[in-house]
Structure formats: structure tokens, C-alpha cells
């Protein structure tokens, strides 16, 4: 409760400082309030609840790469509100130490979040490919790399930015971006933007590959009545929405380079955590897990039976635990959970 009261008092102080003549920056109080709302609502409330649901709810299973991506957006929100915690969101310029810290933490966020999205898409594409090819997935071997890669990228950029900022303290201030401290050093900012763009383009390539694999699985489902991957086709919709966000992120990254004092790129970036929550946190099993007062839904019996009477070499196994009838031996041997 004390944390909530302190946070509320800091937000109130921001509103009061907006009317004082020593306010740094040119953006309006409305912009700042909206920006802080996105950061606090998504990164401090909604995404932690979603991560806790993924980890603790027995009825909700998600790939660790998705949980990891949610965590990266929580880190982004914490770094974004660092000045608010310190009571320096408005008023005189923050100290060099505080400003350098936030500048290093925030400049490194786009590479980290884009890498976590790439890792998520790679895990989906890898699982789909292995299942369609009836091959044993190497996901266990790759999982550690997938999970640690965003943080390696993050800390690498933090070190690089901190070194540049420490050697150029006159270029570190809050005035340039208004919402947070930044480094007015084009080489490091442009390098970050180029790196993030490359990662996003790689993510687009994986999106295309996932679409191709899902098309193959859909053809198998249509022609033989069998889905070899067992993928939830709602995944297509969620990934398309997320792809649209990545595409818009590329556009606003370019805008931020051309017009560093524009608030629109920062406003759009602030919606990232909320976008992740809406896309991946509004699924039926998550809603049911939150609706604890409702009676648990009984598992549905699913039978994977070919439309054509071709029973050569087929085996049918019944799992008494989940009451699922499976008509493809390779599915039992090589199938993988790709529910996101």
C-alpha cells in the first residue's frame, strides 16, 4: 500500500509541476500523463499479472519464450518510470548519475524487446518445422539460448551507452526527449535504430516462414482431416496482430531518428506492453483462469481421424488422463506444444 501511495503522490507532483515555469521540455502535461499511464498500467500491473498466470495457473500453459518477452516489457516499464520513482520526472534537470543510468537502460530497451520477439517467433517456427517434418525438436538445447539472448543484447547496449554517456555528460539530459533522459549522440542512437531494424526484419522473415508452415498444416487438415502440428489456428491471428505492431514500430523508429523531439514515437513505444497484454492475455484459457468463481470446464474429447478410410500403418492410442484419441503415431512421438 505504501508503494501505491508513493507512486500516486509522484504522479500528483508531476501534475503540479506542469504548471510551474521551470518545467523542462515542450510537451504537454496530457502527453506525459498518457505516457506514464501506459507504462504503469501495462508494465506495473497487467503484465506482472499475466506472467504470474502463465507461471502459476495449472490450466494455462505457455512457451517460456512468450513469458520471457512479457518480462522484457516489464523491464522496459520500470526503466521508463525511473525518474518518477526518484521524483525527478519534472522540475530541474536530474543528476548526471540518475540521467546516465536511465539513458543507458532505456536506449537498450528496443534491442532487447525486439530480440525477445524474434526469439518467440523462432521458437514457434522451429517447433512447427520439426513437427511437420516428423523430426525430433532441439527446443531443449536451444531454449537456454532463446531465453538468454535478449538479456545479452540488453546488457551489451547498456555498457556501450553508459560508456558513451559518461564520456559526454554534456549530451545527457531530459530536455531532449522530455519523458526521460537520453543521450544526444547520433552515432549511438542511430546504431541502436539500425540494430533494432535488422532484428525486426528478421522477425518479418520468420513471420512469413510461419505462415508457410501453417499453410502446409492447413492443407493437411483440409485434405486428410489431420493437423500434424496440433496448432491452435487462433495463433495466426495473434501473430498477425503482433506483426502489424512490429511493422509500425519500424516506421516510428525511422521517425524518431528524423525528428528526435517528436512525442509520437515515444507514445507508440509506450503502448508496447499493453499490446503484448491484449494480444496474448485475452485468450479463453487465461480468462477462465482469472474467473476463479466459475466451475472448471471439462476437457473436450478430440479425435484425429482421417476422412478417407486409409488405415494402413495407423495406430490409435487413448490417453486416459486427457481423454484424447490420436490417430497419428508420429504425432505422439514428435508432437510438440506450440500453444502461445
Coordinates of C-alpha atoms in Angstrom, one line a residue:
X1 CA 0.0 0.0 0.0
X2 CA 2.8 2.4 0.8
X3 CA 4.3 1.8 -2.7
X4 CA 0.9 2.6 -4.2
X5 CA 0.6 5.8 -2.2
X6 CA 4.2 6.9 -3.1
X7 CA 3.6 6.3 -6.8
X8 CA 0.3 8.2 -6.6
X9 CA 2.0 11.1 -4.9
X10 CA 4.7 11.2 -7.5
X11 CA 2.1 11.3 -10.3
X12 CA 0.3 14.1 -8.5
X13 CA 3.5 16.0 -8.1
X14 CA 4.1 15.7 -11.8
X15 CA 0.7 17.3 -12.5
X16 CA 1.5 20.2 -10.1
X17 CA 4.9 20.8 -11.6
X18 CA 3.4 21.0 -15.1
X19 CA 2.0 24.5 -14.2
X20 CA 5.3 25.8 -12.9
X21 CA 7.6 27.9 -15.1
X22 CA 10.7 25.8 -14.5
X23 CA 9.3 22.7 -16.2
X24 CA 11.8 21.2 -18.7
X25 CA 10.6 20.3 -22.1
X26 CA 7.9 21.3 -24.6
X27 CA 5.4 18.5 -24.5
X28 CA 2.1 19.0 -22.7
X29 CA 1.0 17.5 -19.4
X30 CA -1.5 15.4 -21.2
X31 CA 1.2 13.7 -23.2
X32 CA 3.2 13.0 -20.1
X33 CA 0.1 11.7 -18.2
X34 CA -0.8 9.3 -21.1
X35 CA 2.8 8.1 -21.4
X36 CA 3.0 7.4 -17.7
X37 CA -0.4 5.6 -17.8
X38 CA 0.8 3.2 -20.5
X39 CA 4.0 2.5 -18.6
X40 CA 2.4 1.9 -15.2
X41 CA -0.8 0.1 -16.3
X42 CA 0.9 -2.4 -18.6
X43 CA 4.4 -2.8 -17.0
X44 CA 3.5 -2.5 -13.4
X45 CA 0.0 -4.1 -13.2
X46 CA -1.2 -6.0 -16.3
X47 CA 1.9 -7.8 -17.5
X48 CA 3.0 -9.0 -14.0
X49 CA -0.5 -10.5 -13.5
X50 CA -0.2 -12.2 -16.9
X51 CA 3.2 -13.6 -16.2
X52 CA 2.0 -14.9 -12.8
X53 CA -0.9 -16.5 -14.6
X54 CA 1.4 -18.2 -17.1
X55 CA 3.7 -19.5 -14.4
X56 CA 1.2 -20.4 -11.6
X57 CA -2.1 -21.4 -13.3
X58 CA -2.2 -25.1 -14.0
X59 CA -4.8 -24.7 -16.7
X60 CA -2.6 -22.2 -18.7
X61 CA 0.5 -23.4 -20.5
X62 CA 2.7 -21.1 -22.4
X63 CA 6.2 -21.3 -24.0
X64 CA 8.9 -19.8 -21.9
X65 CA 9.8 -17.5 -24.8
X66 CA 6.4 -15.8 -24.5
X67 CA 6.9 -15.4 -20.7
X68 CA 10.3 -14.0 -21.4
X69 CA 9.0 -11.4 -23.8
X70 CA 6.5 -10.2 -21.3
X71 CA 9.3 -9.9 -18.7
X72 CA 11.3 -7.7 -21.1
X73 CA 8.4 -5.3 -21.4
X74 CA 8.1 -5.2 -17.6
X75 CA 11.8 -4.2 -17.5
X76 CA 11.1 -1.5 -20.1
X77 CA 8.3 0.0 -18.0
X78 CA 10.5 0.0 -14.9
X79 CA 13.3 1.8 -16.7
X80 CA 10.9 4.3 -18.2
X81 CA 9.5 5.3 -14.8
X82 CA 12.9 5.6 -13.1
X83 CA 12.6 9.4 -12.9
X84 CA 9.1 9.1 -11.5
X85 CA 10.4 6.9 -8.7
X86 CA 13.2 9.5 -8.0
X87 CA 10.8 12.4 -8.0
X88 CA 12.6 14.0 -11.0
X89 CA 10.0 13.5 -13.7
X90 CA 9.7 17.3 -14.0
X91 CA 11.3 20.3 -12.5
X92 CA 15.1 20.9 -12.6
X93 CA 17.3 18.5 -14.5
X94 CA 18.1 15.2 -12.7
X95 CA 21.6 14.5 -11.5
X96 CA 24.1 13.2 -14.0
X97 CA 24.2 9.8 -12.3
X98 CA 20.5 9.3 -12.5
X99 CA 20.2 10.6 -16.0
X100 CA 23.1 8.4 -17.3
X101 CA 21.5 5.4 -15.7
X102 CA 18.1 5.9 -17.2
X103 CA 19.5 6.8 -20.6
X104 CA 21.6 3.6 -20.7
X105 CA 18.7 1.5 -19.5
X106 CA 16.2 2.9 -22.0
X107 CA 18.3 3.2 -25.1
X108 CA 18.9 -0.6 -24.7
X109 CA 15.2 -1.5 -24.4
X110 CA 14.3 -1.6 -28.2
X111 CA 17.1 -4.1 -29.0
X112 CA 16.1 -6.2 -26.0
X113 CA 12.3 -6.3 -26.7
X114 CA 12.9 -6.8 -30.5
X115 CA 15.2 -9.7 -29.7
X116 CA 12.7 -11.3 -27.4
X117 CA 10.1 -11.1 -30.1
X118 CA 12.5 -12.7 -32.6
X119 CA 13.2 -15.4 -30.1
X120 CA 9.4 -16.1 -29.7
X121 CA 8.9 -16.3 -33.4
X122 CA 11.9 -18.5 -33.8
X123 CA 10.6 -20.9 -31.2
X124 CA 7.2 -21.1 -33.0
X125 CA 8.8 -21.6 -36.4
X126 CA 11.2 -24.2 -35.1
X127 CA 8.5 -26.2 -33.4
X128 CA 6.2 -26.1 -36.5
X129 CA 9.0 -27.1 -38.8
X130 CA 10.2 -30.0 -36.6
X131 CA 6.6 -31.3 -36.2
X132 CA 5.7 -31.1 -39.9
X133 CA 8.9 -32.9 -40.8
X134 CA 8.4 -35.5 -38.1
X135 CA 11.7 -34.7 -36.6
X136 CA 12.7 -34.5 -33.0
X137 CA 12.8 -30.9 -32.0
X138 CA 16.0 -29.5 -30.5
X139 CA 14.0 -27.0 -28.5
X140 CA 15.5 -28.2 -25.2
X141 CA 19.0 -27.5 -26.4
X142 CA 18.1 -24.1 -27.9
X143 CA 15.8 -22.9 -25.1
X144 CA 18.6 -21.5 -22.9
X145 CA 20.0 -19.5 -25.9
X146 CA 16.5 -18.3 -26.8
X147 CA 15.8 -17.1 -23.2
X148 CA 19.2 -15.5 -22.5
X149 CA 19.7 -13.8 -25.9
X150 CA 17.6 -10.7 -25.2
X151 CA 19.4 -10.0 -21.9
X152 CA 22.9 -10.4 -23.5
X153 CA 21.8 -7.8 -26.1
X154 CA 20.4 -5.6 -23.4
X155 CA 23.4 -5.6 -21.1
X156 CA 25.7 -5.1 -24.1
X157 CA 23.9 -2.0 -25.2
X158 CA 23.7 -0.8 -21.5
X159 CA 27.5 -1.0 -21.2
X160 CA 28.1 0.7 -24.6
X161 CA 25.6 3.5 -23.8
X162 CA 26.9 4.1 -20.3
X163 CA 30.5 4.5 -21.6
X164 CA 29.4 7.0 -24.3
X165 CA 27.2 8.9 -21.8
X166 CA 29.9 9.0 -19.1
X167 CA 32.4 10.5 -21.5
X168 CA 29.9 13.0 -22.8
X169 CA 27.9 14.2 -19.8
X170 CA 27.0 17.4 -21.5
X171 CA 25.0 15.4 -24.0
X172 CA 22.9 13.6 -21.4
X173 CA 19.7 15.4 -20.4
X174 CA 15.9 15.1 -20.0
X175 CA 15.1 18.1 -22.2
X176 CA 15.7 16.4 -25.5
X177 CA 13.1 13.6 -25.0
X178 CA 11.0 15.2 -22.2
X179 CA 9.6 11.9 -20.9
X180 CA 13.0 10.5 -19.9
X181 CA 16.7 11.1 -20.0
X182 CA 18.6 10.4 -23.3
X183 CA 22.0 10.8 -24.9
X184 CA 22.2 13.4 -27.7
X185 CA 24.8 11.4 -29.5
X186 CA 23.7 10.4 -33.0
X187 CA 26.2 7.5 -33.6
X188 CA 24.9 5.5 -30.6
X189 CA 21.2 6.3 -31.3
X190 CA 21.5 5.5 -35.0
X191 CA 23.4 2.3 -34.3
X192 CA 20.6 1.2 -31.9
X193 CA 17.9 2.0 -34.5
X194 CA 19.8 0.1 -37.2
X195 CA 20.3 -2.9 -35.0
X196 CA 16.6 -2.9 -34.0
X197 CA 15.5 -2.6 -37.6
X198 CA 17.6 -5.6 -38.6
X199 CA 16.1 -7.7 -35.8
X200 CA 12.6 -6.6 -36.8
X201 CA 13.2 -7.5 -40.4
X202 CA 14.4 -10.9 -39.3
X203 CA 11.2 -11.3 -37.3
X204 CA 9.2 -10.5 -40.5
X205 CA 11.1 -13.3 -42.3
X206 CA 10.1 -15.7 -39.6
X207 CA 6.5 -14.5 -39.8
X208 CA 6.5 -15.4 -43.5
X209 CA 8.0 -18.8 -42.7
X210 CA 5.4 -19.4 -40.0
X211 CA 2.7 -18.5 -42.5
X212 CA 4.1 -21.0 -45.0
X213 CA 4.2 -23.8 -42.4
X214 CA 0.7 -23.1 -41.2
X215 CA -0.5 -23.2 -44.8
X216 CA 1.0 -26.6 -45.2
X217 CA -0.6 -27.8 -42.0
X218 CA -4.0 -26.3 -43.1
X219 CA -3.7 -28.2 -46.4
X220 CA -3.1 -31.4 -44.5
X221 CA -6.1 -30.7 -42.2
X222 CA -8.3 -29.9 -45.2
X223 CA -7.2 -32.9 -47.3
X224 CA -6.8 -35.6 -44.7
X225 CA -8.6 -34.3 -41.7
X226 CA -5.4 -34.4 -39.7
X227 CA -3.5 -31.5 -38.3
X228 CA 0.1 -32.7 -38.0
X229 CA 1.1 -29.9 -35.7
X230 CA -1.9 -29.6 -33.5
X231 CA -1.5 -25.8 -33.5
X232 CA -4.3 -23.6 -32.4
X233 CA -5.1 -21.6 -35.5
X234 CA -6.0 -18.6 -33.4
X235 CA -2.2 -18.3 -33.1
X236 CA -2.3 -17.0 -36.7
X237 CA -4.5 -14.0 -35.7
X238 CA -2.3 -13.2 -32.7
X239 CA 0.9 -13.3 -34.6
X240 CA -0.6 -11.2 -37.4
X241 CA -1.6 -8.5 -34.9
X242 CA 1.9 -8.6 -33.4
X243 CA 3.4 -8.4 -36.8
X244 CA 1.5 -5.3 -37.5
X245 CA 2.8 -3.8 -34.3
X246 CA 6.4 -4.7 -35.4
X247 CA 5.8 -3.1 -38.8
X248 CA 4.6 0.1 -37.2
X249 CA 7.5 0.0 -34.7
X250 CA 9.9 0.1 -37.7
X251 CA 8.1 3.2 -39.1
X252 CA 8.2 5.0 -35.8
X253 CA 11.9 4.1 -35.3
X254 CA 12.6 5.9 -38.5
X255 CA 10.5 8.8 -37.4
X256 CA 12.4 9.1 -34.1
X257 CA 15.7 9.3 -35.9
X258 CA 14.4 12.1 -38.3
X259 CA 12.5 14.0 -35.6
X260 CA 14.0 13.3 -32.1
X261 CA 11.8 15.9 -30.4
X262 CA 8.5 14.4 -31.7
X263 CA 6.4 12.7 -29.0
X264 CA 4.7 10.2 -31.3
X265 CA 7.5 7.6 -31.4
X266 CA 7.7 7.6 -27.6
X267 CA 3.9 7.4 -27.3
X268 CA 3.8 4.4 -29.7
X269 CA 6.6 2.7 -27.9
X270 CA 4.8 3.1 -24.6
X271 CA 1.9 1.0 -25.9
X272 CA 4.2 -2.0 -26.4
X273 CA 3.5 -3.6 -23.1
X274 CA -0.3 -3.0 -23.4
X275 CA -0.2 -4.5 -26.9
X276 CA 1.5 -7.6 -25.7
X277 CA -1.1 -8.0 -22.9
X278 CA -4.0 -7.5 -25.3
X279 CA -2.7 -9.9 -27.9
X280 CA -1.5 -12.7 -25.6
X281 CA -3.5 -12.1 -22.4
X282 CA -7.1 -12.2 -23.7
X283 CA -7.2 -15.9 -24.7
X284 CA -10.0 -18.0 -23.4
X285 CA -7.9 -20.2 -21.1
X286 CA -6.4 -17.1 -19.4
X287 CA -9.8 -15.6 -18.9
X288 CA -11.1 -18.8 -17.4
X289 CA -8.1 -18.9 -15.1
X290 CA -8.9 -15.4 -13.8
X291 CA -12.6 -16.4 -13.5
X292 CA -12.0 -18.4 -10.4
X293 CA -15.6 -18.3 -9.3
X294 CA -16.7 -20.3 -12.4
X295 CA -16.9 -24.1 -12.5
X296 CA -13.9 -25.5 -14.3
X297 CA -14.7 -26.5 -17.9
X298 CA -14.5 -30.2 -18.6
X299 CA -11.8 -31.2 -21.2
X300 CA -13.2 -31.8 -24.7
X301 CA -12.6 -35.2 -26.3
X302 CA -10.7 -34.7 -29.6
X303 CA -10.4 -37.4 -32.2
X304 CA -7.9 -37.0 -35.1
X305 CA -9.4 -39.4 -37.6
X306 CA -8.7 -39.3 -41.4
X307 CA -11.7 -38.5 -43.6
X308 CA -10.6 -41.2 -46.1
X309 CA -10.7 -44.9 -44.9
X310 CA -6.9 -45.3 -45.2
X311 CA -5.9 -47.3 -42.0
X312 CA -2.6 -48.7 -43.3
X313 CA 0.0 -48.4 -40.7
X314 CA -2.2 -46.3 -38.4
X315 CA -2.3 -46.8 -34.6
X316 CA -4.7 -45.3 -32.2
X317 CA -3.8 -44.7 -28.6
X318 CA -6.0 -43.4 -25.9
X319 CA -4.6 -41.4 -23.1
X320 CA -6.8 -41.9 -20.1
X321 CA -5.6 -38.7 -18.5
X322 CA -6.7 -36.2 -21.1
X323 CA -9.2 -38.5 -22.9
X324 CA -7.6 -37.6 -26.3
X325 CA -7.7 -40.0 -29.2
X326 CA -4.8 -39.6 -31.5
X327 CA -4.7 -41.1 -35.0
X328 CA -1.1 -40.5 -35.9
X329 CA 1.8 -42.3 -34.3
X330 CA 4.3 -39.7 -35.4
X331 CA 2.3 -37.0 -33.7
X332 CA 2.6 -38.9 -30.4
X333 CA 6.3 -39.3 -30.9
X334 CA 7.3 -36.0 -32.3
X335 CA 4.4 -33.7 -31.5
X336 CA 5.1 -30.5 -29.6
X337 CA 3.0 -28.0 -27.8
X338 CA 3.1 -24.7 -29.8
X339 CA 0.3 -23.0 -27.9
X340 CA 1.3 -19.4 -27.3

